[in-house]
CSV table of C-alpha atoms in Angstrom, one decimal:
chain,number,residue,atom,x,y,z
A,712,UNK,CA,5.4,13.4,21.7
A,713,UNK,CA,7.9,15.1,19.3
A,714,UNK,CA,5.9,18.2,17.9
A,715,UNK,CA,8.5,18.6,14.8
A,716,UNK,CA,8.1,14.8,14.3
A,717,UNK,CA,4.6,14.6,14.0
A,718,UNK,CA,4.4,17.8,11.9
A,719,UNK,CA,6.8,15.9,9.7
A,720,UNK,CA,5.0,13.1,9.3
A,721,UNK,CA,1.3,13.9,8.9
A,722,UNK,CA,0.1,14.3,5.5
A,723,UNK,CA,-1.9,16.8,4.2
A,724,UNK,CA,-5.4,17.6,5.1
A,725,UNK,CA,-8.5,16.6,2.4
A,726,UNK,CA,-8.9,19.6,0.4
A,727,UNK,CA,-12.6,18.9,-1.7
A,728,UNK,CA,-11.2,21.0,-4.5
A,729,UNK,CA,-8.3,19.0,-4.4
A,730,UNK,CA,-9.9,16.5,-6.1
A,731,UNK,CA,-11.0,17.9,-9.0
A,732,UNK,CA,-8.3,16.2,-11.9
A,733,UNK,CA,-10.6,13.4,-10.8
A,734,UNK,CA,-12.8,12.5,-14.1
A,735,UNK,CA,-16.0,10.3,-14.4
A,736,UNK,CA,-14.8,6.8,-15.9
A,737,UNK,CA,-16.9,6.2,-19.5
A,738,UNK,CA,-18.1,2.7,-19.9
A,739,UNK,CA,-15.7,1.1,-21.9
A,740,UNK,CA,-16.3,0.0,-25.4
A,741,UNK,CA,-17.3,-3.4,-26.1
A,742,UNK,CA,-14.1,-5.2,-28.1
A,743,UNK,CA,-13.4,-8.6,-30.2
A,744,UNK,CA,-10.6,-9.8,-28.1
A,745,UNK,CA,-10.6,-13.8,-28.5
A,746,UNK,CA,-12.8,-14.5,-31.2
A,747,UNK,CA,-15.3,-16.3,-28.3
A,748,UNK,CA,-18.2,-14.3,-27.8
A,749,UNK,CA,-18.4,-15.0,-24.0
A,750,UNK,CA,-15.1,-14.9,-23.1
A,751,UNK,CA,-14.9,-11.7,-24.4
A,752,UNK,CA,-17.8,-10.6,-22.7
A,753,UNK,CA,-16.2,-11.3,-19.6
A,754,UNK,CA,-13.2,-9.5,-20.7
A,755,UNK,CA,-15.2,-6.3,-21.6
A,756,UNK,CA,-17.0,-6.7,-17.9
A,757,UNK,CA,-13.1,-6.5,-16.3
A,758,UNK,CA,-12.5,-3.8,-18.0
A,759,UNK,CA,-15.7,-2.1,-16.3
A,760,UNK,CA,-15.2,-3.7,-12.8
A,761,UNK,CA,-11.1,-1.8,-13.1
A,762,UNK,CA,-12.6,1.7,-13.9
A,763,UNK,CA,-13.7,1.8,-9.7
A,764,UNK,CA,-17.0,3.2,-10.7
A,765,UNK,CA,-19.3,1.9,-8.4
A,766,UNK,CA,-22.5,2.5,-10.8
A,767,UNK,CA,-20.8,0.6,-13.9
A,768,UNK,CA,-19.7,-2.0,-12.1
A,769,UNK,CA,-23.4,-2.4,-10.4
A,770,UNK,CA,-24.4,-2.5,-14.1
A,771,UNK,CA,-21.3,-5.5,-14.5
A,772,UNK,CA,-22.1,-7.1,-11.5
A,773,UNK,CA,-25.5,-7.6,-12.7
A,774,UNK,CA,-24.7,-8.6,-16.3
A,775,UNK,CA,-22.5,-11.3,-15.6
A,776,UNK,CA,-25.4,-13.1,-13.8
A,777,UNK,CA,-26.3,-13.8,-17.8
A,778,UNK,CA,-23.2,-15.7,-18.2
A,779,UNK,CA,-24.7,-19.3,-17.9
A,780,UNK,CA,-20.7,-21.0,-19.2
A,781,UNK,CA,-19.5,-21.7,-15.5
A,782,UNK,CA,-16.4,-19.3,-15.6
A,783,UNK,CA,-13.6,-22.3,-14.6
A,784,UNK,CA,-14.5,-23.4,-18.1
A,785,UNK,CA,-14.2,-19.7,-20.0
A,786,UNK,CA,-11.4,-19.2,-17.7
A,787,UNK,CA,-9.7,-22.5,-19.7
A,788,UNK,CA,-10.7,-21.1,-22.8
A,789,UNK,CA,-9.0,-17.9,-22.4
A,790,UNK,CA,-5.9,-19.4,-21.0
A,791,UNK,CA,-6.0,-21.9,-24.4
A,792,UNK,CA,-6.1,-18.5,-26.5
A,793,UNK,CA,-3.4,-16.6,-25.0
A,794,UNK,CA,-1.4,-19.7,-24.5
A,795,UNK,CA,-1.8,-20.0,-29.0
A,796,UNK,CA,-1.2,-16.6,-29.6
A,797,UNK,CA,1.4,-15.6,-27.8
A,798,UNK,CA,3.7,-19.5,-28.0
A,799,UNK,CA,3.6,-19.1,-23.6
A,800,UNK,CA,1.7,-22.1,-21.6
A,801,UNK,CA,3.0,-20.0,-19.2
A,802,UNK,CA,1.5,-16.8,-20.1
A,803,UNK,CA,-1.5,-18.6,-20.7
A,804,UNK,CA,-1.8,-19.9,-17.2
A,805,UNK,CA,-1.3,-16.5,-15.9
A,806,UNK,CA,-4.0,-14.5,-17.6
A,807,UNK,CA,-6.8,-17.0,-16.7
A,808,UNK,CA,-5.9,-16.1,-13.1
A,809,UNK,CA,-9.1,-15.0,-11.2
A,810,UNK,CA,-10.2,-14.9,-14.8
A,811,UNK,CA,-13.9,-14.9,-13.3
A,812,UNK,CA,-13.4,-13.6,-9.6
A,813,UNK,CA,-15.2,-10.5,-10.8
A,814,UNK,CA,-16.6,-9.6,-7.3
A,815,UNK,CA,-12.8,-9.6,-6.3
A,816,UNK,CA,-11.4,-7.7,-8.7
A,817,UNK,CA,-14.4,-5.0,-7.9
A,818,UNK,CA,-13.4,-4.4,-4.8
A,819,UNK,CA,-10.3,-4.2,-5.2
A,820,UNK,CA,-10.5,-1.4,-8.0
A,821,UNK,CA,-13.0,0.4,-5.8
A,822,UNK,CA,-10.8,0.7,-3.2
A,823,UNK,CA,-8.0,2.0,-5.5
A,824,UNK,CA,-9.9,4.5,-6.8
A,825,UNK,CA,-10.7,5.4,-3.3
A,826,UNK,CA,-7.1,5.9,-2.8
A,827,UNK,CA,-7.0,7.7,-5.9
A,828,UNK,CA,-9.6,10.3,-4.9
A,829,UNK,CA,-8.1,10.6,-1.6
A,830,UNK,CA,-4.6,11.0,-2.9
A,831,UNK,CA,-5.6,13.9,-5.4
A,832,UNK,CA,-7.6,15.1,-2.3
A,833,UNK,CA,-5.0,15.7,-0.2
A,834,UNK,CA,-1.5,16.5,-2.8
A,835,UNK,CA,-4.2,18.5,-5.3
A,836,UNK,CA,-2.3,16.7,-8.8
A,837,UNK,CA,-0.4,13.8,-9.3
A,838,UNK,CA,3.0,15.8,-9.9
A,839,UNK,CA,2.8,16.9,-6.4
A,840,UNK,CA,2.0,13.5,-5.1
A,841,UNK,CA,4.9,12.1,-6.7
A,842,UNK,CA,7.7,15.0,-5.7
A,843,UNK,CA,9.5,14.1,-2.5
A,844,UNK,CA,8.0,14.9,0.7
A,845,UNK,CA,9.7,17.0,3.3
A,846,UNK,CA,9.9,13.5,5.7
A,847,UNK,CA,11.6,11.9,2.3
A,848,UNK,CA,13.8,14.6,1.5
A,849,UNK,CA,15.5,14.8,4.6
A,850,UNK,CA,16.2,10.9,5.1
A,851,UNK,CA,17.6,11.2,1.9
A,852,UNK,CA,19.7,14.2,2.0
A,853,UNK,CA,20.8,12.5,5.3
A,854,UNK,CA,21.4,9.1,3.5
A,855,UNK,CA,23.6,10.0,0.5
A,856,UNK,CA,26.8,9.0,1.8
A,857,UNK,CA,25.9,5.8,2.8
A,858,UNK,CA,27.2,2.9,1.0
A,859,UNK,CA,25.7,1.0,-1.4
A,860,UNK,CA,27.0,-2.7,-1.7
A,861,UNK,CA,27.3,-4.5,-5.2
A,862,UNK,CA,23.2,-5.1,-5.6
A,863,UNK,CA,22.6,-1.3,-4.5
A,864,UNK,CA,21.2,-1.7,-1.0
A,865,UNK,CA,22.1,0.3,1.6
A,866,UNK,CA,23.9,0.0,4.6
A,867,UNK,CA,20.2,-0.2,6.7
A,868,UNK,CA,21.6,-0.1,9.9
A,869,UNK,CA,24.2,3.3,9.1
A,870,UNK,CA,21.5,4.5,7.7
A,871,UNK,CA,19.5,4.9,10.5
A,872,UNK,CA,22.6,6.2,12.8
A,873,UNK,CA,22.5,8.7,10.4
A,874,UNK,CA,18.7,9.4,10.6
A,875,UNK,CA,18.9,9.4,14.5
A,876,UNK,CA,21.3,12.3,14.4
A,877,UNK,CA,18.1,14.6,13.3
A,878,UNK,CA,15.8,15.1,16.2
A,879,UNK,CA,12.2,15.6,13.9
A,880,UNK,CA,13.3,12.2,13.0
A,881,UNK,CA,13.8,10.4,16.1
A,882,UNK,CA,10.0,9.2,17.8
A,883,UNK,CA,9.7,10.1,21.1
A,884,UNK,CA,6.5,8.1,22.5
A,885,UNK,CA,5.4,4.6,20.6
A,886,UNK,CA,2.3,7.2,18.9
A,887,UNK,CA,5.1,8.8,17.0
A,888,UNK,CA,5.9,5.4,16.1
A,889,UNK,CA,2.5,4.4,15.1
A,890,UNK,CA,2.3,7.9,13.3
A,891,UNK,CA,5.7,7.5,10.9
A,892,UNK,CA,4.3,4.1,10.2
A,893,UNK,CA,1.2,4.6,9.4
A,894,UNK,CA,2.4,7.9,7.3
A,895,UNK,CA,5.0,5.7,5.3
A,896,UNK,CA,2.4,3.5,4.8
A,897,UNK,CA,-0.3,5.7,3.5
A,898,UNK,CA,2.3,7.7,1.1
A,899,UNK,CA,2.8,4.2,-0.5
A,900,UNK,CA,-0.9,2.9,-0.9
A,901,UNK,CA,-2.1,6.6,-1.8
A,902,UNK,CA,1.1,6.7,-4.7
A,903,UNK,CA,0.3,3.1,-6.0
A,904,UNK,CA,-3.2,3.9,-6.5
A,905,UNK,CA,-2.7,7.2,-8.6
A,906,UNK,CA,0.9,6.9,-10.1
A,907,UNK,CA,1.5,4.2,-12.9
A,908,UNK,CA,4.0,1.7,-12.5
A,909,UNK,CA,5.1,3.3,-8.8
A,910,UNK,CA,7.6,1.0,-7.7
A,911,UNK,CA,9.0,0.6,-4.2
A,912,UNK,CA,9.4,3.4,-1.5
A,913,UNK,CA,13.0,4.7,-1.5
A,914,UNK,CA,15.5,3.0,0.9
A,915,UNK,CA,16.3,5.8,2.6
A,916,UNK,CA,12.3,6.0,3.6
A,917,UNK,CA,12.2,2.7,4.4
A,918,UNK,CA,15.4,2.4,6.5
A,919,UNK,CA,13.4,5.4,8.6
A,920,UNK,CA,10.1,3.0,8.7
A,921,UNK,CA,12.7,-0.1,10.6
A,922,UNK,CA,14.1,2.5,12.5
A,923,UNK,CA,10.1,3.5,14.1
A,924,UNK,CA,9.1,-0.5,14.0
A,925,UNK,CA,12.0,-1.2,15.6
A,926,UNK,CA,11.7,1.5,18.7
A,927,UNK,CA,7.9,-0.4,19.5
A,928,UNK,CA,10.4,-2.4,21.7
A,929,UNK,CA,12.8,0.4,23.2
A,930,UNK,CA,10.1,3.3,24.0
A,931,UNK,CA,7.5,2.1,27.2
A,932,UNK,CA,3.9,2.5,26.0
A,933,UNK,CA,2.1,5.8,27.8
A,934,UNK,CA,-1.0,3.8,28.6
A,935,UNK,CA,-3.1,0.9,28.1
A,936,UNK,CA,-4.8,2.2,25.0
A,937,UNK,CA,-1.1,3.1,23.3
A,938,UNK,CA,-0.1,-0.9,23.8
A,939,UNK,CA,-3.9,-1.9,22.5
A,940,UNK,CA,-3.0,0.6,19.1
A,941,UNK,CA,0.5,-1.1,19.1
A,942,UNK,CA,-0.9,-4.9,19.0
A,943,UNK,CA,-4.1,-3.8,16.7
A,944,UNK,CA,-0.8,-2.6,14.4
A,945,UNK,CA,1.0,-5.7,14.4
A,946,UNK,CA,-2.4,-7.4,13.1
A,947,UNK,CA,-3.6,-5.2,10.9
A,948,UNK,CA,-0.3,-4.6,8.8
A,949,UNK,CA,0.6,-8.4,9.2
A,950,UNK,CA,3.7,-7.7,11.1
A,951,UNK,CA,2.8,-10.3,13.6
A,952,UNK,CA,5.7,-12.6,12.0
A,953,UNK,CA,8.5,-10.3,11.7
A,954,UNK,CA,11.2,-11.1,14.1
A,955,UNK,CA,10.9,-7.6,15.9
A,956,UNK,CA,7.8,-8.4,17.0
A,957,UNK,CA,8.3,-10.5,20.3
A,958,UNK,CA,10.6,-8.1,21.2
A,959,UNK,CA,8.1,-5.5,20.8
A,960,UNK,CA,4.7,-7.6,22.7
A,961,UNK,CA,7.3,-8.3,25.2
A,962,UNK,CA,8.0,-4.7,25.5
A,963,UNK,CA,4.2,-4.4,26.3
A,964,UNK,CA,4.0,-7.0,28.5
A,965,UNK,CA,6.9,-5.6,30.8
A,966,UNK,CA,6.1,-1.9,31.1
A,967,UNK,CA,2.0,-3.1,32.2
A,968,UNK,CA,3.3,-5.6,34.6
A,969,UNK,CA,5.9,-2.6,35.9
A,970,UNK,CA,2.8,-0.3,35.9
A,971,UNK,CA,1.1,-2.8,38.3
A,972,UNK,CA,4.0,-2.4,40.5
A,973,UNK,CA,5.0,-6.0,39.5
A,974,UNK,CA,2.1,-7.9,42.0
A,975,UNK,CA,0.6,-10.5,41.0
C-alpha cells in the first residue's frame, strides 16, 4: 500500500466533542397551509419526519395512523391546491410526490441527520467541512491548467496525467483504490447532509475518483478477500453497469485463475 496515499485519503477520526454545534430539533409548529385540515396535518407531520429526530418522528409515525382519508386521495388534494395557487399543473404534480410515503421520507431524514452528526463529528463545524481537503487541494492545484471546453468540463483524461505525476496520488494495491473511493464518496454524502444546497464534487476530485475506478482493472488483487471487497463495491455503489466494470471483474477473474497456476 501507498502510506502517503492512504494518509491522504482517510478522513478524520470521530471526535465526541466534535459534535457539539449539533442542536436538539423542536417540534415544529402546527401551520394553516392549504386551508384543508388534513392535508395540512400531513404537511405539519413531514415537516416532523425531516427534523431526523427519531423520538418526534415516533410521535409522527404514530399520529398519522389517525389519518382515516387514504393519502392517494389527500395526496390529489394537495396537488389540486398547489396546481391553483401557483398557475403550474406541473408544480402541482410534483409536490404530491410521495405526498404520503411518510415511512420513506423518515428514513431517509434519519439517515441524513446521521450523516450530519457524523460530519460535525469528525470536521468539528460546518466551515471546516466545507474548506478544501488536503486530497482536494492538491488535485486541484495540479488541475488548474487543464482546459476547459466551451460547457466548462475538463479535459478528464489530462487531468488525470496530471494527477499521476504526484505519487500520494497514485494507488498502489486495489485497497488504495477502494480507500480514495470510498473517501470521495463519504466527503460527498457527509457534505450533502450538513451543507445546504452542496452541489457536485469538484472535477478535479472526481477526475481523481475515475482515475482509482479505473486502476480496479490495471492493479492484480493481493488476495481473495481484496477481489470479494472489489465486487461487494461494484454492488453496493451500483457501479455494476458502468462500462469499466468488465474490465475490472475480468481483472479478478484472471489474477485467481493465474494464482491457481492456470489448472483447471
Amino acid at each position: 500500500d501507498n502510506v502517503e496515499f492512504r494518509a491522504l485519503f482517510t478522513l478524520p477520526p470521530i471526535s465526541p466533542s466534535g459534535s457539539t454545534a449539533i442542536s436538539v430539533p423542536e417540534m415544529p409548529a402546527q401551520q394553516t397551509v392549504t386551508g384543508d385540515l388534513e392535508v395540512d396535518a400531513v404537511l405539519w407531520l413531514q415537516r416532523i419526519v425531516a427534523t431526523g429526530d427519531q423520538a418526534l418522528i415516533d410521535k409522527a409515525m404514530e399520529a398519522v395512523k389517525r389519518v382515516t382519508t387514504p393519502m392517494d386521495e389527500l395526496g390529489k388534494r394537495y396537488s389540486a391546491h398547489v396546481a391553483r395557487s401557483t398557475g403550474s399543473t406541473m408544480g402541482g404534480v410534483l409536490a404530491s410526490f410521495d405526498f404520503g410515503d411518510l415511512e420513506g421520507k423518515a428514513k431517509r431524514a434519519i439517515r441524513k441527520a446521521q450523516d450530519r452528526h457524523e460530519a460535525l463529528s469528525r470536521f468539528g463545524t460546518v466551515e471546516a467541512l466545507s474548506a478544501d481537503t488536503p486530497a482536494e487541494a492538491i488535485c486541484i492545484q495540479l488541475c488548474k491548467r487543464v482546459r476547459k471546453d466551451r460547457n466548462g468540463f475538463i479535459d478528464e483524461a489530462a487531468a488525470q496525467k496530471r494527477l499521476l505525476t504526484r505519487p500520494e496520488l497514485v494507488p498502489a494495491t486495489i485497497s488504495d483504490c477502494l480507500l480514495a473511493l470510498h473517501y470521495w464518496d463519504d466527503i460527498y454524502r457527509l457534505r450533502n447532509a450538513t451543507i445546504d444546497w452542496y452541489g457536485d464534487a469538484c472535477q478535479e476530485c472526481t477526475a481523481h475518483e475515475w482515475l482509482c475506478f479505473g486502476m480496479l482493472a490495471k492493479l492484480p488483487p493481493q488476495s481473495g478477500a481484496e477481489a470479494i471487497a472489489v465486487y461487494d463495491y461494484l454492488e453496493a455503489a451500483d457501479r455494476m453497469g458502468m462500462s469499466e466494470t468488465p474490465a475490472i471483474l475480468r481483472n479478478l477473474i484472471e489474477s485467481a485463475w493465474c494464482a491457481c497456476g492456470g489448472a483447471a
